[in-house]
PDB file of C-alpha atoms in Angstrom:
ATOM      1  CA  UNK O 270      35.897  90.028  38.687  1.00 43.00           C
ATOM      2  CA  UNK O 271      38.670  89.079  36.346  1.00 43.00           C
ATOM      3  CA  UNK O 272      39.192  85.808  38.163  1.00 42.00           C
ATOM      4  CA  UNK O 273      35.494  85.064  37.976  1.00 44.00           C
ATOM      5  CA  UNK O 274      35.443  85.653  34.395  1.00 43.00           C
ATOM      6  CA  UNK O 275      38.490  83.328  33.980  1.00 42.00           C
ATOM      7  CA  UNK O 276      37.049  80.412  35.900  1.00 41.00           C
ATOM      8  CA  UNK O 277      33.672  80.586  34.194  1.00 45.00           C
ATOM      9  CA  UNK O 278      35.730  80.367  30.484  1.00 44.00           C
ATOM     10  CA  UNK O 279      37.642  77.709  31.870  1.00 46.00           C
ATOM     11  CA  UNK O 280      34.507  75.660  33.020  1.00 45.00           C
ATOM     12  CA  UNK O 281      32.789  76.458  29.790  1.00 43.00           C
ATOM     13  CA  UNK O 282      35.896  74.934  27.860  1.00 44.00           C
ATOM     14  CA  UNK O 283      35.827  72.038  29.984  1.00 44.00           C
ATOM     15  CA  UNK O 284      32.145  71.194  29.632  1.00 42.00           C
ATOM     16  CA  UNK O 285      32.707  71.553  25.766  1.00 41.00           C
ATOM     17  CA  UNK O 286      35.739  69.034  25.933  1.00 39.00           C
ATOM     18  CA  UNK O 287      34.123  66.829  27.870  1.00 38.00           C
ATOM     19  CA  UNK O 288      30.803  66.639  25.594  1.00 37.00           C
ATOM     20  CA  UNK O 289      33.130  66.357  22.478  1.00 39.00           C
ATOM     21  CA  UNK O 290      34.853  63.370  23.980  1.00 35.00           C
ATOM     22  CA  UNK O 291      32.087  61.459  25.213  1.00 36.00           C
ATOM     23  CA  UNK O 292      30.367  61.987  21.591  1.00 36.00           C
ATOM     24  CA  UNK O 293      33.368  59.817  20.256  1.00 35.00           C
ATOM     25  CA  UNK O 294      32.754  56.107  20.363  1.00 37.00           C
ATOM     26  CA  UNK O 295      35.076  54.339  22.695  1.00 38.00           C
ATOM     27  CA  UNK O 296      35.171  50.841  20.963  1.00 47.00           C
ATOM     28  CA  UNK O 297      35.704  51.495  17.146  1.00 53.00           C
ATOM     29  CA  UNK O 298      37.315  49.185  14.784  1.00 63.00           C
ATOM     30  CA  UNK O 299      37.376  49.198  11.021  1.00 81.00           C
ATOM     31  CA  UNK O 300      36.507  46.239   8.963  1.00 86.00           C
ATOM     32  CA  UNK O 301      39.281  44.058   8.683  1.00 90.00           C
ATOM     33  CA  UNK O 302      41.856  45.502  10.872  1.00 90.00           C
ATOM     34  CA  UNK O 303      42.113  42.781  13.425  1.00 92.00           C
ATOM     35  CA  UNK O 304      40.775  45.260  16.250  1.00 91.00           C
ATOM     36  CA  UNK O 305      37.553  42.799  17.260  1.00 94.00           C
ATOM     37  CA  UNK O 306      35.036  44.791  19.463  1.00 93.00           C
ATOM     38  CA  UNK O 307      31.635  44.223  20.652  1.00 92.00           C
ATOM     39  CA  UNK O 308      30.426  47.325  18.883  1.00 86.00           C
ATOM     40  CA  UNK O 309      31.985  48.206  15.436  1.00 77.00           C
ATOM     41  CA  UNK O 310      30.694  51.804  14.458  1.00 69.00           C
ATOM     42  CA  UNK O 311      27.202  50.775  15.497  1.00 76.00           C
ATOM     43  CA  UNK O 312      27.133  47.735  13.339  1.00 78.00           C
ATOM     44  CA  UNK O 313      26.930  45.082  16.411  1.00 87.00           C
ATOM     45  CA  UNK O 314      30.090  43.041  17.302  1.00 93.00           C
ATOM     46  CA  UNK O 315      32.556  41.405  14.924  1.00 94.00           C
ATOM     47  CA  UNK O 316      32.838  37.927  13.903  1.00 96.00           C
ATOM     48  CA  UNK O 317      36.336  37.286  14.843  1.00 97.00           C
ATOM     49  CA  UNK O 318      38.283  34.837  12.713  1.00 98.00           C
ATOM     50  CA  UNK O 319      41.653  33.509  14.222  1.00 97.00           C
ATOM     51  CA  UNK O 320      44.414  31.817  12.019  1.00 98.00           C
ATOM     52  CA  UNK O 321      44.968  29.322  15.039  1.00 97.00           C
ATOM     53  CA  UNK O 322      42.962  27.131  17.188  1.00 97.00           C
ATOM     54  CA  UNK O 323      42.085  28.361  20.579  1.00 97.00           C
ATOM     55  CA  UNK O 324      41.960  31.898  19.278  1.00 96.00           C
ATOM     56  CA  UNK O 325      45.620  32.329  18.764  1.00 96.00           C
ATOM     57  CA  UNK O 326      47.648  33.734  15.828  1.00 96.00           C
ATOM     58  CA  UNK O 327      46.568  36.753  13.746  1.00 97.00           C
ATOM     59  CA  UNK O 328      42.966  37.738  13.381  1.00 96.00           C
ATOM     60  CA  UNK O 329      40.531  39.041  11.074  1.00 97.00           C
ATOM     61  CA  UNK O 330      37.222  41.053  12.098  1.00 95.00           C
ATOM     62  CA  UNK O 331      33.978  41.904  10.328  1.00 93.00           C
ATOM     63  CA  UNK O 332      30.758  43.003  11.415  1.00 91.00           C
ATOM     64  CA  UNK O 333      28.781  42.504   8.394  1.00 92.00           C
ATOM     65  CA  UNK O 334      27.861  39.521   6.051  1.00 92.00           C
ATOM     66  CA  UNK O 335      30.828  39.061   3.707  1.00 94.00           C
ATOM     67  CA  UNK O 336      32.771  36.836   1.779  1.00 97.00           C
ATOM     68  CA  UNK O 337      36.531  36.372   2.668  1.00 97.00           C
ATOM     69  CA  UNK O 338      38.223  36.750  -0.605  1.00 96.00           C
ATOM     70  CA  UNK O 339      40.813  39.524  -0.623  1.00 96.00           C
ATOM     71  CA  UNK O 340      40.897  39.791   3.152  1.00 96.00           C
ATOM     72  CA  UNK O 341      44.262  39.003   5.162  1.00 97.00           C
ATOM     73  CA  UNK O 342      44.713  38.227   8.860  1.00 97.00           C
ATOM     74  CA  UNK O 343      46.370  41.092  10.780  1.00 96.00           C
ATOM     75  CA  UNK O 344      48.796  40.790  13.690  1.00 95.00           C
ATOM     76  CA  UNK O 345      47.730  41.992  17.117  1.00 90.00           C
ATOM     77  CA  UNK O 346      48.862  41.764  20.659  1.00 84.00           C
ATOM     78  CA  UNK O 347      47.661  38.060  21.057  1.00 74.00           C
ATOM     79  CA  UNK O 348      49.715  36.720  18.239  1.00 81.00           C
ATOM     80  CA  UNK O 349      51.122  37.459  14.886  1.00 92.00           C
ATOM     81  CA  UNK O 350      51.219  33.757  13.080  1.00 97.00           C
ATOM     82  CA  UNK O 351      49.473  34.094  10.057  1.00 97.00           C
ATOM     83  CA  UNK O 352      49.801  37.647   9.776  1.00 97.00           C
ATOM     84  CA  UNK O 353      49.271  38.413   5.900  1.00 97.00           C
ATOM     85  CA  UNK O 354      47.745  35.002   5.012  1.00 97.00           C
ATOM     86  CA  UNK O 355      44.593  35.324   3.153  1.00 98.00           C
ATOM     87  CA  UNK O 356      41.568  34.712   5.609  1.00 98.00           C
ATOM     88  CA  UNK O 357      39.420  32.523   2.984  1.00 98.00           C
ATOM     89  CA  UNK O 358      40.426  28.891   3.788  1.00 98.00           C
ATOM     90  CA  UNK O 359      42.679  29.548   6.731  1.00 98.00           C
ATOM     91  CA  UNK O 360      40.758  30.415   9.719  1.00 98.00           C
ATOM     92  CA  UNK O 361      40.980  27.886  12.608  1.00 98.00           C
ATOM     93  CA  UNK O 362      38.794  29.311  15.399  1.00 98.00           C
ATOM     94  CA  UNK O 363      36.066  32.080  15.687  1.00 98.00           C
ATOM     95  CA  UNK O 364      34.854  34.316  18.667  1.00 98.00           C
ATOM     96  CA  UNK O 365      31.644  36.129  18.173  1.00 97.00           C
ATOM     97  CA  UNK O 366      31.856  39.641  19.798  1.00 96.00           C
ATOM     98  CA  UNK O 367      28.101  40.421  18.994  1.00 95.00           C
ATOM     99  CA  UNK O 368      26.109  40.235  22.138  1.00 94.00           C
ATOM    100  CA  UNK O 369      22.785  39.556  20.656  1.00 94.00           C
ATOM    101  CA  UNK O 370      23.130  37.902  17.007  1.00 95.00           C
ATOM    102  CA  UNK O 371      24.416  34.267  16.314  1.00 97.00           C
ATOM    103  CA  UNK O 372      27.199  34.448  13.703  1.00 97.00           C
ATOM    104  CA  UNK O 373      27.592  31.905  10.799  1.00 98.00           C
ATOM    105  CA  UNK O 374      30.847  30.673   9.135  1.00 98.00           C
ATOM    106  CA  UNK O 375      30.041  28.939   5.716  1.00 98.00           C
ATOM    107  CA  UNK O 376      32.409  26.679   3.666  1.00 98.00           C
ATOM    108  CA  UNK O 377      31.739  28.434   0.523  1.00 98.00           C
ATOM    109  CA  UNK O 378      31.522  31.957  -0.612  1.00 98.00           C
ATOM    110  CA  UNK O 379      27.946  33.788  -0.350  1.00 98.00           C
ATOM    111  CA  UNK O 380      26.986  32.153   2.401  1.00 98.00           C
ATOM    112  CA  UNK O 381      26.457  28.677   1.139  1.00 98.00           C
ATOM    113  CA  UNK O 382      27.481  25.027   1.861  1.00 98.00           C
ATOM    114  CA  UNK O 383      28.241  23.585   5.060  1.00 98.00           C
ATOM    115  CA  UNK O 384      28.224  25.923   7.967  1.00 98.00           C
ATOM    116  CA  UNK O 385      28.864  26.304  11.760  1.00 98.00           C
ATOM    117  CA  UNK O 386      27.156  28.766  14.182  1.00 98.00           C
ATOM    118  CA  UNK O 387      28.737  30.793  16.587  1.00 98.00           C
ATOM    119  CA  UNK O 388      26.366  32.024  19.523  1.00 98.00           C
ATOM    120  CA  UNK O 389      26.582  35.550  20.870  1.00 97.00           C
ATOM    121  CA  UNK O 390      29.604  36.202  23.270  1.00 97.00           C
ATOM    122  CA  UNK O 391      31.073  32.881  22.702  1.00 98.00           C
ATOM    123  CA  UNK O 392      33.795  31.017  20.510  1.00 98.00           C
ATOM    124  CA  UNK O 393      34.703  27.939  18.863  1.00 98.00           C
ATOM    125  CA  UNK O 394      37.254  25.732  17.350  1.00 98.00           C
ATOM    126  CA  UNK O 395      35.902  25.190  13.672  1.00 98.00           C
ATOM    127  CA  UNK O 396      34.910  21.768  13.194  1.00 98.00           C
ATOM    128  CA  UNK O 397      36.696  19.571  10.788  1.00 98.00           C
ATOM    129  CA  UNK O 398      34.310  20.441   7.800  1.00 98.00           C
ATOM    130  CA  UNK O 399      35.437  24.262   8.108  1.00 98.00           C
ATOM    131  CA  UNK O 400      38.557  24.271   9.707  1.00 98.00           C
ATOM    132  CA  UNK O 401      41.106  26.018   7.021  1.00 98.00           C
ATOM    133  CA  UNK O 402      37.891  25.389   4.687  1.00 98.00           C
ATOM    134  CA  UNK O 403      36.120  28.833   5.397  1.00 98.00           C
ATOM    135  CA  UNK O 404      34.888  31.458   2.432  1.00 98.00           C
ATOM    136  CA  UNK O 405      32.146  33.459   3.977  1.00 98.00           C
ATOM    137  CA  UNK O 406      30.015  34.863   6.892  1.00 97.00           C
ATOM    138  CA  UNK O 407      26.520  35.536   7.674  1.00 96.00           C
ATOM    139  CA  UNK O 408      24.477  36.746  10.774  1.00 94.00           C
TER     140      UNK O 408
END
């Protein structure tokens, strides 16, 4: 009888632990931490800017429409060149981690001026107008 109660208690604890763990999102990143994901806290995927061409160097992630003033590139396992540098006017390539919505990089703040679109689940080296001349993004 004691063994049966112990096993039942252990099973209940295991179920509670499993439910608790599945409720925690597995792909979570904070805005601007360099951890680019396809589902950033339920906001959709990140638009991930890279300091260098071909998705190299430090990076910046953002799932929102934003201006880049005040943000800096973060080092990550794929590279640290450019870490600590301002994002505004320093990005060379972009990957869209959103699987549904097209991201847009703009020359000016407040989503104005020349722009380049990045299709869902794709990436680009920024064109000559926007390479190292980028100030905001939108969706």
